[in-house]
Each structure stands twice: as C-alpha cells, then as structure tokens.
PDB file of N, CA and C and ligand atoms in Angstrom:
ATOM      1  N   MET A 572       9.661  14.926 -10.122  1.00 46.00           N
ATOM      2  CA  MET A 572       9.316  14.113 -11.289  1.00 46.00           C
ATOM      3  C   MET A 572       8.041  14.663 -11.917  1.00 46.00           C
ATOM      4  N   ALA A 573       8.180  15.271 -13.070  1.00 51.00           N
ATOM      5  CA  ALA A 573       7.034  15.909 -13.710  1.00 51.00           C
ATOM      6  C   ALA A 573       6.761  15.308 -15.071  1.00 51.00           C
ATOM      7  N   SER A 574       7.026  14.017 -15.190  1.00 60.00           N
ATOM      8  CA  SER A 574       6.777  13.377 -16.475  1.00 60.00           C
ATOM      9  C   SER A 574       5.282  13.171 -16.671  1.00 60.00           C
ATOM     10  N   PRO A 575       4.854  13.008 -17.921  1.00 61.00           N
ATOM     11  CA  PRO A 575       3.423  12.808 -18.199  1.00 61.00           C
ATOM     12  C   PRO A 575       2.866  11.562 -17.536  1.00 61.00           C
ATOM     13  N   GLU A 576       3.759  10.609 -17.224  1.00 74.00           N
ATOM     14  CA  GLU A 576       3.281   9.359 -16.636  1.00 74.00           C
ATOM     15  C   GLU A 576       2.754   9.559 -15.214  1.00 74.00           C
ATOM     16  N   THR A 577       3.126  10.651 -14.600  1.00 84.00           N
ATOM     17  CA  THR A 577       2.725  10.865 -13.210  1.00 84.00           C
ATOM     18  C   THR A 577       1.217  10.804 -13.039  1.00 84.00           C
ATOM     19  N   SER A 578       0.500  11.410 -13.967  1.00 87.00           N
ATOM     20  CA  SER A 578      -0.957  11.420 -13.831  1.00 87.00           C
ATOM     21  C   SER A 578      -1.528  10.022 -14.028  1.00 87.00           C
ATOM     22  N   VAL A 579      -0.872   9.240 -14.888  1.00 88.00           N
ATOM     23  CA  VAL A 579      -1.316   7.856 -15.085  1.00 88.00           C
ATOM     24  C   VAL A 579      -1.105   7.065 -13.805  1.00 88.00           C
ATOM     25  N   LEU A 580       0.083   7.221 -13.218  1.00 89.00           N
ATOM     26  CA  LEU A 580       0.389   6.515 -11.976  1.00 89.00           C
ATOM     27  C   LEU A 580      -0.569   6.927 -10.861  1.00 89.00           C
ATOM     28  N   ARG A 581      -0.843   8.225 -10.786  1.00 93.00           N
ATOM     29  CA  ARG A 581      -1.764   8.692  -9.754  1.00 93.00           C
ATOM     30  C   ARG A 581      -3.129   8.025  -9.919  1.00 93.00           C
ATOM     31  N   GLY A 582      -3.579   7.933 -11.180  1.00 94.00           N
ATOM     32  CA  GLY A 582      -4.854   7.279 -11.443  1.00 94.00           C
ATOM     33  C   GLY A 582      -4.844   5.821 -11.013  1.00 94.00           C
ATOM     34  N   GLN A 583      -3.725   5.136 -11.305  1.00 93.00           N
ATOM     35  CA  GLN A 583      -3.614   3.729 -10.913  1.00 93.00           C
ATOM     36  C   GLN A 583      -3.639   3.593  -9.397  1.00 93.00           C
ATOM     37  N   LEU A 584      -2.913   4.476  -8.729  1.00 95.00           N
ATOM     38  CA  LEU A 584      -2.844   4.417  -7.272  1.00 95.00           C
ATOM     39  C   LEU A 584      -4.203   4.727  -6.651  1.00 95.00           C
ATOM     40  N   GLU A 585      -4.906   5.684  -7.238  1.00 97.00           N
ATOM     41  CA  GLU A 585      -6.229   6.021  -6.698  1.00 97.00           C
ATOM     42  C   GLU A 585      -7.214   4.879  -6.902  1.00 97.00           C
ATOM     43  N   ASP A 586      -7.112   4.204  -8.065  1.00 96.00           N
ATOM     44  CA  ASP A 586      -7.956   3.031  -8.302  1.00 96.00           C
ATOM     45  C   ASP A 586      -7.656   1.942  -7.279  1.00 96.00           C
ATOM     46  N   GLU A 587      -6.358   1.725  -7.070  1.00 96.00           N
ATOM     47  CA  GLU A 587      -5.927   0.699  -6.123  1.00 96.00           C
ATOM     48  C   GLU A 587      -6.428   1.024  -4.716  1.00 96.00           C
ATOM     49  N   ARG A 588      -6.334   2.288  -4.361  1.00 97.00           N
ATOM     50  CA  ARG A 588      -6.788   2.712  -3.031  1.00 97.00           C
ATOM     51  C   ARG A 588      -8.282   2.430  -2.855  1.00 97.00           C
ATOM     52  N   GLU A 589      -9.058   2.708  -3.903  1.00 97.00           N
ATOM     53  CA  GLU A 589     -10.496   2.447  -3.825  1.00 97.00           C
ATOM     54  C   GLU A 589     -10.785   0.958  -3.674  1.00 97.00           C
ATOM     55  N   ARG A 590     -10.034   0.138  -4.450  1.00 97.00           N
ATOM     56  CA  ARG A 590     -10.225  -1.313  -4.358  1.00 97.00           C
ATOM     57  C   ARG A 590      -9.922  -1.821  -2.960  1.00 97.00           C
ATOM     58  N   LEU A 591      -8.811  -1.345  -2.412  1.00 96.00           N
ATOM     59  CA  LEU A 591      -8.405  -1.805  -1.085  1.00 96.00           C
ATOM     60  C   LEU A 591      -9.416  -1.381  -0.027  1.00 96.00           C
ATOM     61  N   ARG A 592      -9.895  -0.149  -0.130  1.00 96.00           N
ATOM     62  CA  ARG A 592     -10.885   0.334   0.840  1.00 96.00           C
ATOM     63  C   ARG A 592     -12.172  -0.472   0.752  1.00 96.00           C
ATOM     64  N   ALA A 593     -12.561  -0.814  -0.496  1.00 96.00           N
ATOM     65  CA  ALA A 593     -13.782  -1.593  -0.686  1.00 96.00           C
ATOM     66  C   ALA A 593     -13.634  -2.984  -0.070  1.00 96.00           C
ATOM     67  N   ARG A 594     -12.454  -3.592  -0.261  1.00 95.00           N
ATOM     68  CA  ARG A 594     -12.246  -4.933   0.291  1.00 95.00           C
ATOM     69  C   ARG A 594     -12.207  -4.894   1.812  1.00 95.00           C
ATOM     70  N   LEU A 595     -11.580  -3.875   2.354  1.00 94.00           N
ATOM     71  CA  LEU A 595     -11.552  -3.740   3.813  1.00 94.00           C
ATOM     72  C   LEU A 595     -12.959  -3.521   4.355  1.00 94.00           C
ATOM     73  N   ALA A 596     -13.746  -2.754   3.634  1.00 93.00           N
ATOM     74  CA  ALA A 596     -15.128  -2.518   4.066  1.00 93.00           C
ATOM     75  C   ALA A 596     -15.917  -3.819   4.043  1.00 93.00           C
ATOM     76  N   GLU A 597     -15.656  -4.665   3.017  1.00 92.00           N
ATOM     77  CA  GLU A 597     -16.313  -5.972   2.946  1.00 92.00           C
ATOM     78  C   GLU A 597     -15.973  -6.825   4.153  1.00 92.00           C
ATOM     79  N   LEU A 598     -14.736  -6.690   4.627  1.00 89.00           N
ATOM     80  CA  LEU A 598     -14.297  -7.457   5.786  1.00 89.00           C
ATOM     81  C   LEU A 598     -14.821  -6.857   7.088  1.00 89.00           C
ATOM     82  N   GLY A 599     -15.472  -5.726   6.970  1.00 85.00           N
ATOM     83  CA  GLY A 599     -15.996  -5.071   8.159  1.00 85.00           C
ATOM     84  C   GLY A 599     -14.946  -4.291   8.919  1.00 85.00           C
ATOM     85  N   VAL A 600     -13.900  -3.933   8.208  1.00 77.00           N
ATOM     86  CA  VAL A 600     -12.829  -3.183   8.839  1.00 77.00           C
ATOM     87  C   VAL A 600     -13.028  -1.697   8.568  1.00 77.00           C
ATOM     88  N   GLY A 601     -13.258  -0.941   9.617  1.00 57.00           N
ATOM     89  CA  GLY A 601     -13.351   0.510   9.471  1.00 57.00           C
ATOM     90  C   GLY A 601     -11.945   1.078   9.433  1.00 57.00           C
ATOM     91  N   SER A 602     -11.737   2.116   8.652  1.00 47.00           N
ATOM     92  CA  SER A 602     -10.385   2.634   8.510  1.00 47.00           C
ATOM     93  C   SER A 602      -9.895   3.292   9.796  1.00 47.00           C
ATOM     94  N   ASP A 603     -10.822   3.808  10.610  1.00 52.00           N
ATOM     95  CA  ASP A 603     -10.385   4.526  11.804  1.00 52.00           C
ATOM     96  C   ASP A 603     -10.321   3.652  13.053  1.00 52.00           C
ATOM     97  N   ASP A 604     -11.304   2.768  13.198  1.00 50.00           N
ATOM     98  CA  ASP A 604     -11.351   2.020  14.459  1.00 50.00           C
ATOM     99  C   ASP A 604     -10.747   0.626  14.342  1.00 50.00           C
ATOM    100  N   PHE A 605     -10.035   0.379  13.257  1.00 50.00           N
ATOM    101  CA  PHE A 605      -9.467  -0.952  13.073  1.00 50.00           C
ATOM    102  C   PHE A 605      -8.340  -1.215  14.064  1.00 50.00           C
ATOM    103  N   ASP A 606      -7.463  -0.284  14.249  1.00 50.00           N
ATOM    104  CA  ASP A 606      -6.312  -0.486  15.134  1.00 50.00           C
ATOM    105  C   ASP A 606      -6.774  -0.818  16.540  1.00 50.00           C
ATOM    106  N   GLY A 607      -6.345  -1.937  17.024  1.00 49.00           N
ATOM    107  CA  GLY A 607      -6.693  -2.318  18.378  1.00 49.00           C
ATOM    108  C   GLY A 607      -7.960  -3.135  18.469  1.00 49.00           C
ATOM    109  N   GLY A 608      -8.787  -3.056  17.443  1.00 51.00           N
ATOM    110  CA  GLY A 608     -10.044  -3.790  17.481  1.00 51.00           C
ATOM    111  C   GLY A 608      -9.825  -5.285  17.591  1.00 51.00           C
ATOM    112  N   PHE A 609      -8.914  -5.799  16.783  1.00 53.00           N
ATOM    113  CA  PHE A 609      -8.602  -7.223  16.839  1.00 53.00           C
ATOM    114  C   PHE A 609      -7.720  -7.552  18.037  1.00 53.00           C
ATOM    115  N   ALA A 610      -6.834  -6.640  18.345  1.00 51.00           N
ATOM    116  CA  ALA A 610      -5.855  -6.915  19.389  1.00 51.00           C
ATOM    117  C   ALA A 610      -6.524  -7.119  20.743  1.00 51.00           C
ATOM    118  N   ASP A 611      -7.671  -6.485  20.946  1.00 51.00           N
ATOM    119  CA  ASP A 611      -8.346  -6.602  22.229  1.00 51.00           C
ATOM    120  C   ASP A 611      -9.007  -7.962  22.428  1.00 51.00           C
ATOM    121  N   SER A 612      -9.273  -8.626  21.330  1.00 51.00           N
ATOM    122  CA  SER A 612      -9.996  -9.880  21.423  1.00 51.00           C
ATOM    123  C   SER A 612      -9.091 -11.002  21.913  1.00 51.00           C
ATOM    124  N   SER A 613      -9.452 -11.594  23.032  1.00 52.00           N
ATOM    125  CA  SER A 613      -8.637 -12.682  23.561  1.00 52.00           C
ATOM    126  C   SER A 613      -9.068 -14.016  22.983  1.00 52.00           C
ATOM    127  N   GLN A 614     -10.235 -14.058  22.353  1.00 54.00           N
ATOM    128  CA  GLN A 614     -10.725 -15.312  21.793  1.00 54.00           C
ATOM    129  C   GLN A 614     -10.795 -15.211  20.274  1.00 54.00           C
ATOM    130  N   VAL A 615      -9.658 -15.268  19.668  1.00 52.00           N
ATOM    131  CA  VAL A 615      -9.596 -15.157  18.216  1.00 52.00           C
ATOM    132  C   VAL A 615      -9.671 -16.542  17.611  1.00 52.00           C
ATOM    133  N   THR A 616     -10.724 -16.789  16.857  1.00 67.00           N
ATOM    134  CA  THR A 616     -10.842 -18.084  16.197  1.00 67.00           C
ATOM    135  C   THR A 616      -9.885 -18.146  15.022  1.00 67.00           C
ATOM    136  N   ALA A 617      -9.685 -19.359  14.510  1.00 74.00           N
ATOM    137  CA  ALA A 617      -8.789 -19.516  13.371  1.00 74.00           C
ATOM    138  C   ALA A 617      -9.291 -18.712  12.186  1.00 74.00           C
ATOM    139  N   GLU A 618     -10.602 -18.746  11.996  1.00 77.00           N
ATOM    140  CA  GLU A 618     -11.177 -18.020  10.872  1.00 77.00           C
ATOM    141  C   GLU A 618     -10.931 -16.523  11.033  1.00 77.00           C
ATOM    142  N   ARG A 619     -11.136 -16.058  12.237  1.00 79.00           N
ATOM    143  CA  ARG A 619     -10.934 -14.641  12.496  1.00 79.00           C
ATOM    144  C   ARG A 619      -9.451 -14.283  12.329  1.00 79.00           C
ATOM    145  N   GLY A 620      -8.597 -15.249  12.700  1.00 84.00           N
ATOM    146  CA  GLY A 620      -7.170 -15.026  12.529  1.00 84.00           C
ATOM    147  C   GLY A 620      -6.804 -14.821  11.071  1.00 84.00           C
ATOM    148  N   GLU A 621      -7.430 -15.633  10.215  1.00 87.00           N
ATOM    149  CA  GLU A 621      -7.182 -15.486   8.775  1.00 87.00           C
ATOM    150  C   GLU A 621      -7.675 -14.135   8.267  1.00 87.00           C
ATOM    151  N   LEU A 622      -8.866 -13.770   8.725  1.00 88.00           N
ATOM    152  CA  LEU A 622      -9.411 -12.479   8.334  1.00 88.00           C
ATOM    153  C   LEU A 622      -8.508 -11.346   8.810  1.00 88.00           C
ATOM    154  N   GLU A 623      -8.011 -11.513  10.019  1.00 88.00           N
ATOM    155  CA  GLU A 623      -7.139 -10.484  10.572  1.00 88.00           C
ATOM    156  C   GLU A 623      -5.875 -10.354   9.727  1.00 88.00           C
ATOM    157  N   ALA A 624      -5.302 -11.513   9.349  1.00 92.00           N
ATOM    158  CA  ALA A 624      -4.085 -11.495   8.540  1.00 92.00           C
ATOM    159  C   ALA A 624      -4.347 -10.812   7.201  1.00 92.00           C
ATOM    160  N   LEU A 625      -5.497 -11.140   6.603  1.00 93.00           N
ATOM    161  CA  LEU A 625      -5.853 -10.525   5.328  1.00 93.00           C
ATOM    162  C   LEU A 625      -6.058  -9.021   5.501  1.00 93.00           C
ATOM    163  N   ALA A 626      -6.749  -8.663   6.576  1.00 94.00           N
ATOM    164  CA  ALA A 626      -7.009  -7.243   6.817  1.00 94.00           C
ATOM    165  C   ALA A 626      -5.707  -6.480   7.031  1.00 94.00           C
ATOM    166  N   VAL A 627      -4.764  -7.110   7.736  1.00 94.00           N
ATOM    167  CA  VAL A 627      -3.476  -6.456   7.987  1.00 94.00           C
ATOM    168  C   VAL A 627      -2.733  -6.252   6.669  1.00 94.00           C
ATOM    169  N   THR A 628      -2.749  -7.299   5.819  1.00 95.00           N
ATOM    170  CA  THR A 628      -2.098  -7.189   4.514  1.00 95.00           C
ATOM    171  C   THR A 628      -2.717  -6.072   3.685  1.00 95.00           C
ATOM    172  N   LEU A 629      -4.053  -6.044   3.660  1.00 96.00           N
ATOM    173  CA  LEU A 629      -4.746  -5.012   2.888  1.00 96.00           C
ATOM    174  C   LEU A 629      -4.454  -3.629   3.452  1.00 96.00           C
ATOM    175  N   THR A 630      -4.420  -3.536   4.788  1.00 96.00           N
ATOM    176  CA  THR A 630      -4.158  -2.247   5.423  1.00 96.00           C
ATOM    177  C   THR A 630      -2.742  -1.773   5.118  1.00 96.00           C
ATOM    178  N   ASP A 631      -1.786  -2.703   5.172  1.00 95.00           N
ATOM    179  CA  ASP A 631      -0.401  -2.355   4.840  1.00 95.00           C
ATOM    180  C   ASP A 631      -0.296  -1.863   3.406  1.00 95.00           C
ATOM    181  N   THR A 632      -0.960  -2.593   2.500  1.00 95.00           N
ATOM    182  CA  THR A 632      -0.909  -2.215   1.093  1.00 95.00           C
ATOM    183  C   THR A 632      -1.557  -0.858   0.875  1.00 95.00           C
ATOM    184  N   LEU A 633      -2.678  -0.644   1.565  1.00 97.00           N
ATOM    185  CA  LEU A 633      -3.354   0.645   1.470  1.00 97.00           C
ATOM    186  C   LEU A 633      -2.431   1.768   1.949  1.00 97.00           C
ATOM    187  N   GLN A 634      -1.697   1.505   3.019  1.00 96.00           N
ATOM    188  CA  GLN A 634      -0.774   2.506   3.540  1.00 96.00           C
ATOM    189  C   GLN A 634       0.318   2.827   2.511  1.00 96.00           C
ATOM    190  N   GLU A 635       0.817   1.785   1.853  1.00 95.00           N
ATOM    191  CA  GLU A 635       1.840   1.990   0.815  1.00 95.00           C
ATOM    192  C   GLU A 635       1.296   2.859  -0.309  1.00 95.00           C
ATOM    193  N   VAL A 636       0.050   2.559  -0.697  1.00 97.00           N
ATOM    194  CA  VAL A 636      -0.563   3.320  -1.785  1.00 97.00           C
ATOM    195  C   VAL A 636      -0.743   4.781  -1.373  1.00 97.00           C
ATOM    196  N   GLU A 637      -1.184   4.982  -0.129  1.00 97.00           N
ATOM    197  CA  GLU A 637      -1.389   6.362   0.330  1.00 97.00           C
ATOM    198  C   GLU A 637      -0.057   7.103   0.458  1.00 97.00           C
ATOM    199  N   ASP A 638       0.977   6.380   0.911  1.00 96.00           N
ATOM    200  CA  ASP A 638       2.308   6.991   0.979  1.00 96.00           C
ATOM    201  C   ASP A 638       2.780   7.404  -0.411  1.00 96.00           C
ATOM    202  N   ALA A 639       2.537   6.500  -1.387  1.00 96.00           N
ATOM    203  CA  ALA A 639       2.966   6.785  -2.755  1.00 96.00           C
ATOM    204  C   ALA A 639       2.242   8.023  -3.297  1.00 96.00           C
ATOM    205  N   LEU A 640       0.948   8.135  -2.990  1.00 96.00           N
ATOM    206  CA  LEU A 640       0.194   9.317  -3.424  1.00 96.00           C
ATOM    207  C   LEU A 640       0.749  10.573  -2.757  1.00 96.00           C
ATOM    208  N   GLY A 641       1.138  10.449  -1.490  1.00 96.00           N
ATOM    209  CA  GLY A 641       1.733  11.581  -0.788  1.00 96.00           C
ATOM    210  C   GLY A 641       3.051  11.991  -1.421  1.00 96.00           C
ATOM    211  N   LYS A 642       3.821  10.984  -1.840  1.00 96.00           N
ATOM    212  CA  LYS A 642       5.106  11.274  -2.496  1.00 96.00           C
ATOM    213  C   LYS A 642       4.905  11.935  -3.850  1.00 96.00           C
ATOM    214  N   LEU A 643       3.833  11.550  -4.559  1.00 94.00           N
ATOM    215  CA  LEU A 643       3.523  12.233  -5.819  1.00 94.00           C
ATOM    216  C   LEU A 643       3.277  13.709  -5.540  1.00 94.00           C
ATOM    217  N   ASP A 644       2.609  13.988  -4.413  1.00 93.00           N
ATOM    218  CA  ASP A 644       2.302  15.374  -4.074  1.00 93.00           C
ATOM    219  C   ASP A 644       3.552  16.161  -3.708  1.00 93.00           C
ATOM    220  N   ASP A 645       4.463  15.525  -2.957  1.00 94.00           N
ATOM    221  CA  ASP A 645       5.626  16.296  -2.495  1.00 94.00           C
ATOM    222  C   ASP A 645       6.835  16.147  -3.414  1.00 94.00           C
ATOM    223  N   GLY A 646       6.661  15.400  -4.503  1.00 93.00           N
ATOM    224  CA  GLY A 646       7.719  15.339  -5.505  1.00 93.00           C
ATOM    225  C   GLY A 646       8.800  14.300  -5.245  1.00 93.00           C
ATOM    226  N   SER A 647       8.636  13.503  -4.189  1.00 94.00           N
ATOM    227  CA  SER A 647       9.666  12.503  -3.895  1.00 94.00           C
ATOM    228  C   SER A 647       9.306  11.140  -4.465  1.00 94.00           C
ATOM    229  N   TYR A 648       8.230  11.085  -5.236  1.00 95.00           N
ATOM    230  CA  TYR A 648       7.803   9.800  -5.791  1.00 95.00           C
ATOM    231  C   TYR A 648       8.869   9.233  -6.730  1.00 95.00           C
ATOM    232  N   GLY A 649       9.066   7.906  -6.657  1.00 94.00           N
ATOM    233  CA  GLY A 649      10.018   7.255  -7.548  1.00 94.00           C
ATOM    234  C   GLY A 649      11.424   7.189  -6.978  1.00 94.00           C
ATOM    235  N   ARG A 650      11.583   7.661  -5.734  1.00 95.00           N
ATOM    236  CA  ARG A 650      12.892   7.610  -5.093  1.00 95.00           C
ATOM    237  C   ARG A 650      12.906   6.453  -4.093  1.00 95.00           C
ATOM    238  N   CYS A 651      13.986   5.686  -4.130  1.00 96.00           N
ATOM    239  CA  CYS A 651      14.124   4.551  -3.220  1.00 96.00           C
ATOM    240  C   CYS A 651      14.242   5.052  -1.781  1.00 96.00           C
ATOM    241  N   GLU A 652      13.477   4.444  -0.856  1.00 95.00           N
ATOM    242  CA  GLU A 652      13.507   4.880   0.542  1.00 95.00           C
ATOM    243  C   GLU A 652      14.777   4.423   1.248  1.00 95.00           C
ATOM    244  N   SER A 653      15.454   3.462   0.668  1.00 96.00           N
ATOM    245  CA  SER A 653      16.651   2.938   1.320  1.00 96.00           C
ATOM    246  C   SER A 653      17.915   3.646   0.843  1.00 96.00           C
ATOM    247  N   CYS A 654      18.153   3.655  -0.468  1.00 97.00           N
ATOM    248  CA  CYS A 654      19.409   4.208  -0.978  1.00 97.00           C
ATOM    249  C   CYS A 654      19.220   5.608  -1.584  1.00 97.00           C
ATOM    250  N   GLY A 655      17.977   6.041  -1.758  1.00 96.00           N
ATOM    251  CA  GLY A 655      17.733   7.371  -2.308  1.00 96.00           C
ATOM    252  C   GLY A 655      17.862   7.448  -3.813  1.00 96.00           C
ATOM    253  N   GLY A 656      18.124   6.323  -4.453  1.00 97.00           N
ATOM    254  CA  GLY A 656      18.257   6.306  -5.906  1.00 97.00           C
ATOM    255  C   GLY A 656      16.905   6.252  -6.593  1.00 97.00           C
ATOM    256  N   ASP A 657      16.915   6.423  -7.889  1.00 96.00           N
ATOM    257  CA  ASP A 657      15.683   6.351  -8.663  1.00 96.00           C
ATOM    258  C   ASP A 657      15.199   4.909  -8.769  1.00 96.00           C
ATOM    259  N   ILE A 658      13.907   4.738  -8.639  1.00 95.00           N
ATOM    260  CA  ILE A 658      13.308   3.429  -8.877  1.00 95.00           C
ATOM    261  C   ILE A 658      12.996   3.341 -10.372  1.00 95.00           C
ATOM    262  N   ALA A 659      13.368   2.224 -10.984  1.00 95.00           N
ATOM    263  CA  ALA A 659      13.191   2.072 -12.428  1.00 95.00           C
ATOM    264  C   ALA A 659      11.724   2.221 -12.814  1.00 95.00           C
ATOM    265  N   ALA A 660      11.482   2.892 -13.942  1.00 91.00           N
ATOM    266  CA  ALA A 660      10.118   3.136 -14.408  1.00 91.00           C
ATOM    267  C   ALA A 660       9.349   1.834 -14.603  1.00 91.00           C
ATOM    268  N   ALA A 661      10.044   0.805 -15.091  1.00 92.00           N
ATOM    269  CA  ALA A 661       9.371  -0.472 -15.329  1.00 92.00           C
ATOM    270  C   ALA A 661       8.873  -1.070 -14.014  1.00 92.00           C
ATOM    271  N   ARG A 662       9.667  -0.881 -12.952  1.00 94.00           N
ATOM    272  CA  ARG A 662       9.259  -1.387 -11.644  1.00 94.00           C
ATOM    273  C   ARG A 662       8.041  -0.622 -11.125  1.00 94.00           C
ATOM    274  N   LEU A 663       8.033   0.678 -11.331  1.00 91.00           N
ATOM    275  CA  LEU A 663       6.899   1.477 -10.875  1.00 91.00           C
ATOM    276  C   LEU A 663       5.636   1.149 -11.662  1.00 91.00           C
ATOM    277  N   GLU A 664       5.825   0.808 -12.936  1.00 88.00           N
ATOM    278  CA  GLU A 664       4.660   0.410 -13.725  1.00 88.00           C
ATOM    279  C   GLU A 664       4.055  -0.876 -13.183  1.00 88.00           C
ATOM    280  N   ALA A 665       4.942  -1.813 -12.796  1.00 90.00           N
ATOM    281  CA  ALA A 665       4.475  -3.094 -12.278  1.00 90.00           C
ATOM    282  C   ALA A 665       3.925  -2.943 -10.868  1.00 90.00           C
ATOM    283  N   LYS A 666       4.516  -2.062 -10.089  1.00 91.00           N
ATOM    284  CA  LYS A 666       4.127  -1.887  -8.688  1.00 91.00           C
ATOM    285  C   LYS A 666       4.205  -0.401  -8.355  1.00 91.00           C
ATOM    286  N   PRO A 667       3.143   0.335  -8.665  1.00 92.00           N
ATOM    287  CA  PRO A 667       3.183   1.800  -8.505  1.00 92.00           C
ATOM    288  C   PRO A 667       3.497   2.257  -7.082  1.00 92.00           C
ATOM    289  N   ALA A 668       3.209   1.409  -6.089  1.00 95.00           N
ATOM    290  CA  ALA A 668       3.434   1.819  -4.700  1.00 95.00           C
ATOM    291  C   ALA A 668       4.794   1.365  -4.172  1.00 95.00           C
ATOM    292  N   ALA A 669       5.677   0.917  -5.062  1.00 94.00           N
ATOM    293  CA  ALA A 669       6.981   0.423  -4.616  1.00 94.00           C
ATOM    294  C   ALA A 669       7.736   1.487  -3.815  1.00 94.00           C
ATOM    295  N   ARG A 670       8.302   1.058  -2.663  1.00 94.00           N
ATOM    296  CA  ARG A 670       9.067   1.983  -1.821  1.00 94.00           C
ATOM    297  C   ARG A 670      10.562   1.898  -2.101  1.00 94.00           C
ATOM    298  N   LEU A 671      10.995   0.753  -2.632  1.00 95.00           N
ATOM    299  CA  LEU A 671      12.424   0.500  -2.781  1.00 95.00           C
ATOM    300  C   LEU A 671      12.779   0.230  -4.233  1.00 95.00           C
ATOM    301  N   CYS A 672      14.005   0.560  -4.610  1.00 96.00           N
ATOM    302  CA  CYS A 672      14.481   0.187  -5.939  1.00 96.00           C
ATOM    303  C   CYS A 672      14.671  -1.327  -5.971  1.00 96.00           C
ATOM    304  N   ILE A 673      14.866  -1.836  -7.167  1.00 95.00           N
ATOM    305  CA  ILE A 673      14.904  -3.296  -7.322  1.00 95.00           C
ATOM    306  C   ILE A 673      16.070  -3.908  -6.537  1.00 95.00           C
ATOM    307  N   SER A 674      17.197  -3.226  -6.504  1.00 96.00           N
ATOM    308  CA  SER A 674      18.352  -3.844  -5.826  1.00 96.00           C
ATOM    309  C   SER A 674      18.161  -3.834  -4.307  1.00 96.00           C
ATOM    310  N   CYS A 675      17.599  -2.763  -3.758  1.00 96.00           N
ATOM    311  CA  CYS A 675      17.329  -2.726  -2.315  1.00 96.00           C
ATOM    312  C   CYS A 675      16.240  -3.736  -1.946  1.00 96.00           C
ATOM    313  N   ALA A 676      15.220  -3.834  -2.787  1.00 95.00           N
ATOM    314  CA  ALA A 676      14.128  -4.781  -2.511  1.00 95.00           C
ATOM    315  C   ALA A 676      14.656  -6.209  -2.520  1.00 95.00           C
ATOM    316  N   SER A 677      15.559  -6.518  -3.430  1.00 95.00           N
ATOM    317  CA  SER A 677      16.062  -7.881  -3.501  1.00 95.00           C
ATOM    318  C   SER A 677      16.994  -8.187  -2.330  1.00 95.00           C
ATOM    319  N   LYS A 678      17.641  -7.149  -1.804  1.00 93.00           N
ATOM    320  CA  LYS A 678      18.499  -7.348  -0.623  1.00 93.00           C
ATOM    321  C   LYS A 678      17.684  -7.653   0.622  1.00 93.00           C
ATOM    322  N   GLN A 679      16.446  -7.137   0.652  1.00 81.00           N
ATOM    323  CA  GLN A 679      15.612  -7.322   1.846  1.00 81.00           C
ATOM    324  C   GLN A 679      15.009  -8.693   1.941  1.00 81.00           C
ATOM    325  N   ARG A 680      14.935  -9.404   0.810  1.00 61.00           N
ATOM    326  CA  ARG A 680      14.257 -10.686   0.848  1.00 61.00           C
ATOM    327  C   ARG A 680      15.202 -11.848   0.782  1.00 61.00           C
TER     328      ARG A 680
HETATM  329 ZN1   ZN B1158      17.596   1.451  -3.366  1.00 81.44          ZN
END
C-alpha cells in the first residue's frame, strides 16, 4: 500500500504511540519491567486493580499501534488479520491500528 495517506496514518499512529507511552509513564508503568510487576503482588488493592486494568488496556493498545507501524514498514498494513481482505479506508481513518476488517471485527463481538 503506497498511497499518499500512508504517511498521514503513520503520523497518527506515532502520535498515538507517544500519548499511550506518556499515559503509561504517568501510571508509573515502565515499558520493559511492567510484565510480571503486578502479577507478583499478592496484595492488590481495588485501586491498584483499577490501575492495573487501565495499564493493561493502554499496553494492549500500544501494542496494536506498534504492530500497525510494523505493518506499514513491511507493506501488510490495511490487511485483515483474520480473512486477509482489505480493511476499508474509512475504518482505518477511524481506527488506524485496526487489525480486522469490519465484518471480521463484528463477528468477534
Ligand atoms: Zn476480515
């Protein structure tokens, strides 16, 4: 996919990645030592549980964004991970890190 929009999408994804990293940093989550850090704690308070859930969501989203950037690099960006079909441009505009086409995504939920 070598359309002019690719650079726009890359910019959006990079912005999103920065936002997510900043929010994770605010939560005190290091990108490298996060895995296992919470899991080791046997005394997780409710508040910490909420933070953990938020951190997991942010980390998952960050991973999606990084995967999408990787796909831009290897040329597979915009392809559905489930059926291999093209993801509609409108969907990518709304959610640049989308992994699935609209029909596969709707089947999953
Ligand atoms: Zn699909």
